Structure formats: structure tokens, C-alpha cells
Amino acid sequence: MKILTNKRIILGVCGSIAAYKAPDIVRRLQDLGAEVRVILTQSGAQFITELSLQVTSKNKVHHNLWDKEAELSMGHIEMGKWADAILIAPASANTIANVAEGRACDLLNSVILASDCPLIIAPAMNQQMYSAAAVQGNLTTLTLRNIHIIKPEIGVQACGDIGEGRLAESKEIAEQVGRLFQNTELSGKKVLITLGATIEAIDPVRYLSNHSSGKMGSALADACIEAGAQVTLVVGNIGIDLNQKARKISTVSAQEMHQKVMENIADQDIFIACAAVSDYSIKNPEKNKIKKSGKNLTLTLLPTKDILKDVCALSTKPICIGFAAETQNLTENAINKMKYKGCDAIIMNDVSRDDLGFKSDENEVIFFTKNFQLKMIKNSKQKLGRKIIKLVVEKFI
Ligand code: C5P
């Protein structure tokens, strides 16, 4: 899996002669696995065509804050939520000043204000402009705000001057964006995650299961790996590819998932129960296909073992995080479930909504501990996964 796989990057392209390099930056980000959407400022459009950026990014280029059609499909608020990171390359002195002052003067600046994702700025301009006290002052302001600046290179400039102000190499810019997602918050820690749906056989061809896709568990695994953890995944039925850096143990039934978790839990620091485990299995599944008889058929269901509860009951237990899928009384059910299972935190999904949860790439959750709760509004599972893991680190590590 590449360093930017599953990452959505907005590339802001400003008015600088270096804008001609923007399609190459798009390509280098894509080489690392990213999906890229471009916002082209009015001045940027003087140096590079929308078409070149549309063809390379394979997405419509965004440029106008007041475009009614764009607002209907993906307006500035939606774009801000969509992005995992915003990169401005090349960044002009004007855009740097606008970002430093928090202006919402155009689409790019509005999206930046409407997003809580990391911002990376790669300035490119004439060496005299770059060294101007106002530009340097604005860059210092941005650095103090934890905005990542990719310093320009020293060399011959388009205008013939020699000095500091040449846009950094496209490959280097893309790699610095990738490195921003890596951290060491879980380095040396072991995390075991269950994910996907369990399958309970009725006969050799039919089964009981549910709609879980494994996407939330997979996003959590990606976030733990980015944070430096050693990740083991105990996987049920899923329809997605998993991070190759994780150790994967495949299971089918709730009983098998329980067994594999118990066999592998001893040295784990964190356990995340994200699988949709069947609460019941079929008593004595038929060895042969059940024939249609035209009469009522009664199946006897037996309760399955509760994996999360059993891990929480271990004498030396890891930090235990559960998930709950509910359709009503979310807060009350979450708190009761946390007590009943004995886990340290529970993450509540509202599965009554069609646009969220099961199968969807998006989710909206509430994170509960005994004395804390935080609603994480609708966003991609990837982004929520990172937020959840950050919170787990903050609360328990
Ligand atoms: O009890 P309920 O299924 O609502 O609880 C949800 C949480 O418990 C999830 O974290 C799920 O992965 C976990 N669970 C489990 N073993 C079961 C049932 C649920 O670990 N048999």
C-alpha cells in the first residue's frame, strides 16, 4: 500500500510561473496513491489551463466560489470536508498573505477555512519577493499555526534572477505530503482489530450475516499503521482490500472469530472490536442443502460468545474499544453497552440513516468514554478513523 493510498488531496494552484509544474505535482501525488482535486485561482489560470489539470487529476477543476452548479455538487464546505490534506503549490505571495490573514476571498481560501485537515504550502516566487519582510512574516505566522511550509529552492529563476524562490521538486513536494500522515503516536504498540461481518451457516449454501463492509475497521487499521503500530486484523466477510502492512487472520463464523481473537490477544496493547458479529448462530446447521417443502421452516438460534465482553474480562486486558450500531436511543444504549461489556470506550454508529454506516464510505459517530463524549460529524471513514485513533491515544496512551 502506497503512502497516500485512500488519501484525498486538494491541490491549490496560484498565480506563479511555476504553475506550469502543477500537472506534474498532480501525477506525483497520484503515484503515491492519492486522489487529487484541483482548485485553480484566477491568477493561476493565467499560467496553466484548466484542461491540463482536469486531464491529469481526472476530476473537474474547481475555481469559482460563486458557481451555483458547483455548489450543488461540491461546494466549498463539502470540499473542505472531503480533503485529507490541502496542498498549495505553487503558493503565491498573495495567497500566502490571504491564508495568514484568514481571508475567505476566493474558493481556495474559503475551502482552507472550511477544513480541519493539514495544510501544506509550497511557495514559489521571485527571490526578492520571497525575501520581502511581509512574505517572511506571513510564513512565520503560518509556521506558528502548524502549517507545513515546503521551502523553495535556490537557483536560476524564470525572470533571470538567481536566489531562493524556485518551487521545490514535484516528487519532493508529494513525498513531504505523504510524510505528514506518518506519526509515532503508537510506535511500539500492538493493536488487534476485528472487522467485517460474520457468517453463520444454515446449510452448505445459505447463511445468516449482515451488511458490514469492513471499511471502518480498515480505516482504523490504516490510521494505526500510520501511527507506527503493529496491527493484527481478525477479519470476517469483507469486500475490500486491506493494508498489506497488517497481519491478517481470516475467519468465517462468530465462534471462529472469538477463537482467533482469544488466541492472539495476550500481548496486545489495544483491542478494537469493529466487526459486526452475529449475536446468534444456527443450532446444528444442515450438512445437505435444505429442500423446499412448501411448509414453514423453523431454525433454532443459539447465542454466540461475546468477543468484546470476553476480552474485557481478561485479567490482563488491553485497552478495549467497542463499536455499537443502533437505530434509536443512541446515547443511552451506548452508555449501557459500555458498562455491560466492560470496555474503555464505545463508538456509536446511527445505522438508521441510509447515507451512513454499513457499506458507505462515510460515517458519523459519537465517541464515548465513562466521563467524555464527542460527536464526530459526517465524514469519510478514513478521516474518522484517524480522528478516533488520535482520541484513543489522547485518552488512553
Ligand atoms: O452487543 P452488540 O453486538 O450490540 O455490541 C457491539 C460491539 O460488540 C461491537 O464492538 C462488536 O464488534 C462487539 N461484539 C463482539 N462479539 C459479539 C457481538 C458483538 O465482540 N458476539
PDB file of C-alpha atoms in Angstrom, residues 91-317:
ATOM      1  CA  ALA A  91       1.731  29.295  -3.458  1.00  0.00           C
ATOM      2  CA  SER A  92       1.934  32.978  -4.446  1.00  0.00           C
ATOM      3  CA  ALA A  93       2.774  35.848  -2.059  1.00  0.00           C
ATOM      4  CA  ASN A  94      -0.852  36.968  -2.388  1.00  0.00           C
ATOM      5  CA  THR A  95      -2.378  33.617  -1.372  1.00  0.00           C
ATOM      6  CA  ILE A  96       0.163  33.243   1.467  1.00  0.00           C
ATOM      7  CA  ALA A  97      -0.944  36.673   2.769  1.00  0.00           C
ATOM      8  CA  ASN A  98      -4.623  35.751   2.442  1.00  0.00           C
ATOM      9  CA  VAL A  99      -4.147  32.454   4.305  1.00  0.00           C
ATOM     10  CA  ALA A 100      -2.124  34.211   7.032  1.00  0.00           C
ATOM     11  CA  GLU A 101      -4.944  36.742   7.469  1.00  0.00           C
ATOM     12  CA  GLY A 102      -7.704  34.102   7.313  1.00  0.00           C
ATOM     13  CA  ARG A 103      -9.480  35.703   4.368  1.00  0.00           C
ATOM     14  CA  ALA A 104     -12.341  33.933   2.566  1.00  0.00           C
ATOM     15  CA  CYS A 105     -11.725  35.978  -0.581  1.00  0.00           C
ATOM     16  CA  ASP A 106     -11.840  33.140  -3.121  1.00  0.00           C
ATOM     17  CA  LEU A 107     -12.670  29.433  -3.378  1.00  0.00           C
ATOM     18  CA  LEU A 108      -9.220  28.211  -2.261  1.00  0.00           C
ATOM     19  CA  ASN A 109      -9.117  30.398   0.847  1.00  0.00           C
ATOM     20  CA  SER A 110     -12.726  29.551   1.726  1.00  0.00           C
ATOM     21  CA  VAL A 111     -12.064  25.806   1.457  1.00  0.00           C
ATOM     22  CA  ILE A 112      -8.994  26.201   3.704  1.00  0.00           C
ATOM     23  CA  LEU A 113     -11.124  27.922   6.363  1.00  0.00           C
ATOM     24  CA  ALA A 114     -13.852  25.268   5.999  1.00  0.00           C
ATOM     25  CA  SER A 115     -11.464  22.374   6.618  1.00  0.00           C
ATOM     26  CA  ASP A 116      -9.754  20.946   9.675  1.00  0.00           C
ATOM     27  CA  CYS A 117      -7.231  18.947   7.645  1.00  0.00           C
ATOM     28  CA  PRO A 118      -3.468  19.635   7.448  1.00  0.00           C
ATOM     29  CA  LEU A 119      -2.379  22.474   5.158  1.00  0.00           C
ATOM     30  CA  ILE A 120       0.912  22.381   3.266  1.00  0.00           C
ATOM     31  CA  ILE A 121       2.270  25.407   1.455  1.00  0.00           C
ATOM     32  CA  ALA A 122       4.990  25.331  -1.207  1.00  0.00           C
ATOM     33  CA  PRO A 123       5.857  28.964  -2.063  1.00  0.00           C
ATOM     34  CA  ALA A 124       7.278  29.923  -5.476  1.00  0.00           C
ATOM     35  CA  MET A 125       8.130  33.461  -6.452  1.00  0.00           C
ATOM     36  CA  ASN A 126      10.909  35.863  -7.398  1.00  0.00           C
ATOM     37  CA  GLN A 127      13.767  35.806  -4.854  1.00  0.00           C
ATOM     38  CA  GLN A 128      13.279  39.492  -3.934  1.00  0.00           C
ATOM     39  CA  MET A 129       9.558  38.954  -3.313  1.00  0.00           C
ATOM     40  CA  TYR A 130      10.265  35.789  -1.311  1.00  0.00           C
ATOM     41  CA  SER A 131      12.751  37.560   0.960  1.00  0.00           C
ATOM     42  CA  ALA A 132      10.417  40.560   1.499  1.00  0.00           C
ATOM     43  CA  ALA A 133       9.775  41.086   5.206  1.00  0.00           C
ATOM     44  CA  ALA A 134       5.993  40.867   4.688  1.00  0.00           C
ATOM     45  CA  VAL A 135       6.205  37.448   2.974  1.00  0.00           C
ATOM     46  CA  GLN A 136       8.651  36.094   5.566  1.00  0.00           C
ATOM     47  CA  GLY A 137       6.459  37.484   8.350  1.00  0.00           C
ATOM     48  CA  ASN A 138       3.395  35.731   6.891  1.00  0.00           C
ATOM     49  CA  LEU A 139       5.322  32.436   6.565  1.00  0.00           C
ATOM     50  CA  THR A 140       6.384  32.713  10.221  1.00  0.00           C
ATOM     51  CA  THR A 141       2.737  33.289  11.205  1.00  0.00           C
ATOM     52  CA  LEU A 142       1.730  30.171   9.247  1.00  0.00           C
ATOM     53  CA  THR A 143       4.522  28.046  10.748  1.00  0.00           C
ATOM     54  CA  LEU A 144       3.400  29.071  14.242  1.00  0.00           C
ATOM     55  CA  ARG A 145      -0.074  27.812  13.258  1.00  0.00           C
ATOM     56  CA  ASN A 146       1.457  24.396  12.488  1.00  0.00           C
ATOM     57  CA  ILE A 147       1.067  24.860   8.749  1.00  0.00           C
ATOM     58  CA  HIS A 148       3.767  22.918   6.959  1.00  0.00           C
ATOM     59  CA  ILE A 149       5.925  25.043   4.647  1.00  0.00           C
ATOM     60  CA  ILE A 150       7.932  23.356   1.878  1.00  0.00           C
ATOM     61  CA  LYS A 151      10.823  25.740   1.400  1.00  0.00           C
ATOM     62  CA  PRO A 152      11.580  26.846  -2.164  1.00  0.00           C
ATOM     63  CA  GLU A 153      14.927  26.007  -3.717  1.00  0.00           C
ATOM     64  CA  ILE A 154      17.801  28.321  -4.567  1.00  0.00           C
ATOM     65  CA  GLY A 155      18.676  28.677  -8.268  1.00  0.00           C
ATOM     66  CA  VAL A 156      18.076  30.458 -11.544  1.00  0.00           C
ATOM     67  CA  GLN A 157      14.570  31.885 -11.758  1.00  0.00           C
ATOM     68  CA  ALA A 158      12.225  32.376 -14.724  1.00  0.00           C
ATOM     69  CA  CYS A 159      12.925  36.146 -14.619  1.00  0.00           C
ATOM     70  CA  GLY A 160      16.705  35.550 -14.779  1.00  0.00           C
ATOM     71  CA  ASP A 161      17.401  36.322 -11.094  1.00  0.00           C
ATOM     72  CA  ILE A 162      19.364  33.844  -9.039  1.00  0.00           C
ATOM     73  CA  GLY A 163      18.199  33.205  -5.497  1.00  0.00           C
ATOM     74  CA  GLU A 164      15.735  31.451  -3.200  1.00  0.00           C
ATOM     75  CA  GLY A 165      12.213  31.122  -4.635  1.00  0.00           C
ATOM     76  CA  ARG A 166      12.135  28.218  -7.114  1.00  0.00           C
ATOM     77  CA  LEU A 167       9.330  25.783  -6.422  1.00  0.00           C
ATOM     78  CA  ALA A 168      10.600  22.604  -4.726  1.00  0.00           C
ATOM     79  CA  GLU A 169      10.745  19.480  -6.947  1.00  0.00           C
ATOM     80  CA  SER A 170       7.315  17.887  -7.576  1.00  0.00           C
ATOM     81  CA  LYS A 171       8.441  14.485  -6.251  1.00  0.00           C
ATOM     82  CA  GLU A 172       9.807  16.067  -3.075  1.00  0.00           C
ATOM     83  CA  ILE A 173       6.557  18.010  -2.558  1.00  0.00           C
ATOM     84  CA  ALA A 174       4.457  14.828  -2.945  1.00  0.00           C
ATOM     85  CA  GLU A 175       6.726  12.903  -0.562  1.00  0.00           C
ATOM     86  CA  GLN A 176       6.524  15.646   2.063  1.00  0.00           C
ATOM     87  CA  VAL A 177       2.712  15.487   1.839  1.00  0.00           C
ATOM     88  CA  GLY A 178       2.899  11.704   2.333  1.00  0.00           C
ATOM     89  CA  ARG A 179       5.232  12.018   5.336  1.00  0.00           C
ATOM     90  CA  LEU A 180       2.764  14.371   7.036  1.00  0.00           C
ATOM     91  CA  PHE A 181       0.392  11.458   7.592  1.00  0.00           C
ATOM     92  CA  GLN A 182       3.029   9.349   9.336  1.00  0.00           C
ATOM     93  CA  ASN A 183       3.461   9.760  13.079  1.00  0.00           C
ATOM     94  CA  THR A 184       4.887   7.825  16.008  1.00  0.00           C
ATOM     95  CA  GLU A 185       1.970   8.068  18.429  1.00  0.00           C
ATOM     96  CA  LEU A 186       1.530   4.277  18.515  1.00  0.00           C
ATOM     97  CA  SER A 187       5.083   3.207  17.785  1.00  0.00           C
ATOM     98  CA  GLY A 188       5.970   0.020  19.665  1.00  0.00           C
ATOM     99  CA  LYS A 189       2.250  -0.660  20.331  1.00  0.00           C
ATOM    100  CA  LYS A 190       0.301  -3.699  19.178  1.00  0.00           C
ATOM    101  CA  VAL A 191      -3.300  -3.285  18.053  1.00  0.00           C
ATOM    102  CA  LEU A 192      -5.784  -6.069  17.291  1.00  0.00           C
ATOM    103  CA  ILE A 193      -8.884  -5.095  15.302  1.00  0.00           C
ATOM    104  CA  THR A 194     -11.894  -7.246  14.372  1.00  0.00           C
ATOM    105  CA  LEU A 195     -13.727  -6.190  11.220  1.00  0.00           C
ATOM    106  CA  GLY A 196     -16.298  -7.263   8.691  1.00  0.00           C
ATOM    107  CA  ALA A 197     -19.388  -9.439   9.003  1.00  0.00           C
ATOM    108  CA  THR A 198     -19.514 -12.946  10.458  1.00  0.00           C
ATOM    109  CA  ILE A 199     -21.266 -15.724   8.536  1.00  0.00           C
ATOM    110  CA  GLU A 200     -23.411 -18.351  10.292  1.00  0.00           C
ATOM    111  CA  ALA A 201     -24.164 -21.356   8.108  1.00  0.00           C
ATOM    112  CA  ILE A 202     -27.763 -22.568   7.816  1.00  0.00           C
ATOM    113  CA  ASP A 203     -26.823 -25.290   5.355  1.00  0.00           C
ATOM    114  CA  PRO A 204     -23.945 -25.578   2.802  1.00  0.00           C
ATOM    115  CA  VAL A 205     -25.425 -22.803   0.619  1.00  0.00           C
ATOM    116  CA  ARG A 206     -27.363 -20.434   2.898  1.00  0.00           C
ATOM    117  CA  TYR A 207     -26.205 -18.333   5.786  1.00  0.00           C
ATOM    118  CA  LEU A 208     -27.083 -15.598   8.294  1.00  0.00           C
ATOM    119  CA  SER A 209     -24.977 -12.456   8.022  1.00  0.00           C
ATOM    120  CA  ASN A 210     -25.206  -8.643   7.891  1.00  0.00           C
ATOM    121  CA  HIS A 211     -24.283  -5.645   5.724  1.00  0.00           C
ATOM    122  CA  SER A 212     -20.920  -4.787   7.326  1.00  0.00           C
ATOM    123  CA  SER A 213     -18.288  -3.993   4.653  1.00  0.00           C
ATOM    124  CA  GLY A 214     -15.217  -3.784   6.903  1.00  0.00           C
ATOM    125  CA  LYS A 215     -14.480  -0.231   5.669  1.00  0.00           C
ATOM    126  CA  MET A 216     -14.492   1.368   9.133  1.00  0.00           C
ATOM    127  CA  GLY A 217     -12.192  -1.315  10.547  1.00  0.00           C
ATOM    128  CA  SER A 218      -9.916  -0.986   7.544  1.00  0.00           C
ATOM    129  CA  ALA A 219      -9.705   2.812   8.029  1.00  0.00           C
ATOM    130  CA  LEU A 220      -8.833   2.272  11.710  1.00  0.00           C
ATOM    131  CA  ALA A 221      -6.130  -0.203  10.680  1.00  0.00           C
ATOM    132  CA  ASP A 222      -4.658   2.355   8.231  1.00  0.00           C
ATOM    133  CA  ALA A 223      -4.653   5.033  10.954  1.00  0.00           C
ATOM    134  CA  CYS A 224      -2.928   2.689  13.465  1.00  0.00           C
ATOM    135  CA  ILE A 225      -0.296   1.709  10.875  1.00  0.00           C
ATOM    136  CA  GLU A 226       0.336   5.379  10.038  1.00  0.00           C
ATOM    137  CA  ALA A 227       0.828   5.960  13.768  1.00  0.00           C
ATOM    138  CA  GLY A 228       3.507   3.249  13.827  1.00  0.00           C
ATOM    139  CA  ALA A 229       1.536   0.385  15.440  1.00  0.00           C
ATOM    140  CA  GLN A 230       1.918  -3.313  14.671  1.00  0.00           C
ATOM    141  CA  VAL A 231      -1.596  -4.272  13.558  1.00  0.00           C
ATOM    142  CA  THR A 232      -3.333  -7.659  13.555  1.00  0.00           C
ATOM    143  CA  LEU A 233      -6.689  -7.893  11.792  1.00  0.00           C
ATOM    144  CA  VAL A 234      -9.148 -10.664  12.598  1.00  0.00           C
ATOM    145  CA  VAL A 235     -11.327 -10.448   9.538  1.00  0.00           C
ATOM    146  CA  GLY A 236     -14.827 -11.702   8.766  1.00  0.00           C
ATOM    147  CA  ASN A 237     -16.579 -11.316   5.423  1.00  0.00           C
ATOM    148  CA  ILE A 238     -15.449  -8.097   3.687  1.00  0.00           C
ATOM    149  CA  GLY A 239     -15.494  -6.711   0.159  1.00  0.00           C
ATOM    150  CA  ILE A 240     -12.376  -4.535   0.273  1.00  0.00           C
ATOM    151  CA  ASP A 241      -8.577  -4.777   0.152  1.00  0.00           C
ATOM    152  CA  LEU A 242      -6.751  -4.382   3.442  1.00  0.00           C
ATOM    153  CA  ASN A 243      -3.495  -2.624   4.266  1.00  0.00           C
ATOM    154  CA  GLN A 244      -0.706  -5.056   3.392  1.00  0.00           C
ATOM    155  CA  LYS A 245       1.313  -3.938   6.410  1.00  0.00           C
ATOM    156  CA  ALA A 246      -1.253  -5.575   8.717  1.00  0.00           C
ATOM    157  CA  ARG A 247      -1.171  -9.247   9.753  1.00  0.00           C
ATOM    158  CA  LYS A 248      -4.447 -10.709   8.548  1.00  0.00           C
ATOM    159  CA  ILE A 249      -6.294 -13.660  10.110  1.00  0.00           C
ATOM    160  CA  SER A 250      -9.369 -14.728   8.140  1.00  0.00           C
ATOM    161  CA  THR A 251     -12.422 -16.103   9.913  1.00  0.00           C
ATOM    162  CA  VAL A 252     -15.972 -17.017   8.941  1.00  0.00           C
ATOM    163  CA  SER A 253     -18.263 -17.565  11.957  1.00  0.00           C
ATOM    164  CA  ALA A 254     -18.603 -15.667  15.245  1.00  0.00           C
ATOM    165  CA  GLN A 255     -17.263 -18.769  17.010  1.00  0.00           C
ATOM    166  CA  GLU A 256     -14.135 -18.810  14.812  1.00  0.00           C
ATOM    167  CA  MET A 257     -13.627 -15.043  15.218  1.00  0.00           C
ATOM    168  CA  HIS A 258     -13.881 -15.454  19.011  1.00  0.00           C
ATOM    169  CA  GLN A 259     -11.311 -18.255  18.958  1.00  0.00           C
ATOM    170  CA  LYS A 260      -8.799 -16.339  16.786  1.00  0.00           C
ATOM    171  CA  VAL A 261      -9.114 -13.183  18.901  1.00  0.00           C
ATOM    172  CA  MET A 262      -8.534 -15.151  22.121  1.00  0.00           C
ATOM    173  CA  GLU A 263      -5.506 -16.938  20.613  1.00  0.00           C
ATOM    174  CA  ASN A 264      -3.905 -13.618  19.618  1.00  0.00           C
ATOM    175  CA  ILE A 265      -4.918 -11.166  22.347  1.00  0.00           C
ATOM    176  CA  ALA A 266      -2.251 -11.876  25.007  1.00  0.00           C
ATOM    177  CA  ASP A 267       0.378  -9.287  24.055  1.00  0.00           C
ATOM    178  CA  GLN A 268      -1.893  -6.650  22.521  1.00  0.00           C
ATOM    179  CA  ASP A 269      -1.977  -3.075  23.862  1.00  0.00           C
ATOM    180  CA  ILE A 270      -5.252  -2.069  22.197  1.00  0.00           C
ATOM    181  CA  PHE A 271      -8.268  -4.137  21.096  1.00  0.00           C
ATOM    182  CA  ILE A 272     -10.812  -2.576  18.740  1.00  0.00           C
ATOM    183  CA  ALA A 273     -13.980  -4.609  18.205  1.00  0.00           C
ATOM    184  CA  CYS A 274     -15.264  -3.181  14.938  1.00  0.00           C
ATOM    185  CA  ALA A 275     -16.678  -6.389  13.429  1.00  0.00           C
ATOM    186  CA  ALA A 276     -20.421  -6.850  13.112  1.00  0.00           C
ATOM    187  CA  VAL A 277     -20.547 -10.146  14.968  1.00  0.00           C
ATOM    188  CA  SER A 278     -23.672 -12.232  14.778  1.00  0.00           C
ATOM    189  CA  ASP A 279     -25.391 -12.445  18.154  1.00  0.00           C
ATOM    190  CA  TYR A 280     -26.803 -15.846  17.167  1.00  0.00           C
ATOM    191  CA  SER A 281     -25.634 -18.915  15.286  1.00  0.00           C
ATOM    192  CA  ILE A 282     -27.712 -21.776  13.879  1.00  0.00           C
ATOM    193  CA  LYS A 283     -28.097 -24.829  16.077  1.00  0.00           C
ATOM    194  CA  ASN A 284     -26.982 -27.871  14.074  1.00  0.00           C
ATOM    195  CA  PRO A 285     -26.587 -26.438  10.552  1.00  0.00           C
ATOM    196  CA  GLU A 286     -27.728 -28.982   7.937  1.00  0.00           C
ATOM    197  CA  LYS A 287     -24.997 -30.972   6.165  1.00  0.00           C
ATOM    198  CA  ASN A 288     -27.012 -31.003   2.937  1.00  0.00           C
ATOM    199  CA  LYS A 289     -28.999 -28.260   1.234  1.00  0.00           C
ATOM    200  CA  ILE A 290     -32.431 -27.877   2.829  1.00  0.00           C
ATOM    201  CA  LYS A 291     -35.075 -28.794   0.243  1.00  0.00           C
ATOM    202  CA  LYS A 292     -38.062 -26.582  -0.426  1.00  0.00           C
ATOM    203  CA  SER A 293     -41.079 -28.269   1.154  1.00  0.00           C
ATOM    204  CA  GLY A 294     -43.745 -25.564   0.900  1.00  0.00           C
ATOM    205  CA  LYS A 295     -44.139 -25.761   4.694  1.00  0.00           C
ATOM    206  CA  ASN A 296     -42.923 -23.398   7.435  1.00  0.00           C
ATOM    207  CA  LEU A 297     -39.323 -23.950   8.429  1.00  0.00           C
ATOM    208  CA  THR A 298     -38.112 -23.317  11.972  1.00  0.00           C
ATOM    209  CA  LEU A 299     -34.446 -22.612  12.661  1.00  0.00           C
ATOM    210  CA  THR A 300     -33.192 -22.718  16.218  1.00  0.00           C
ATOM    211  CA  LEU A 301     -30.688 -19.981  17.025  1.00  0.00           C
ATOM    212  CA  LEU A 302     -28.137 -20.170  19.815  1.00  0.00           C
ATOM    213  CA  PRO A 303     -26.456 -17.087  21.319  1.00  0.00           C
ATOM    214  CA  THR A 304     -22.811 -16.632  20.278  1.00  0.00           C
ATOM    215  CA  LYS A 305     -19.983 -15.755  22.667  1.00  0.00           C
ATOM    216  CA  ASP A 306     -19.444 -12.013  23.083  1.00  0.00           C
ATOM    217  CA  ILE A 307     -15.858 -11.387  21.939  1.00  0.00           C
ATOM    218  CA  LEU A 308     -15.560  -7.847  23.305  1.00  0.00           C
ATOM    219  CA  LYS A 309     -17.038  -8.811  26.686  1.00  0.00           C
ATOM    220  CA  ASP A 310     -14.714 -11.798  26.988  1.00  0.00           C
ATOM    221  CA  VAL A 311     -11.616  -9.711  26.120  1.00  0.00           C
ATOM    222  CA  CYS A 312     -12.692  -7.054  28.646  1.00  0.00           C
ATOM    223  CA  ALA A 313     -12.992  -9.782  31.302  1.00  0.00           C
ATOM    224  CA  LEU A 314      -9.376 -10.973  30.880  1.00  0.00           C
ATOM    225  CA  SER A 315      -7.186 -10.479  33.962  1.00  0.00           C
ATOM    226  CA  THR A 316      -4.629  -8.537  31.935  1.00  0.00           C
ATOM    227  CA  LYS A 317      -6.646  -6.831  29.299  1.00  0.00           C
TER     228      LYS A 317
END
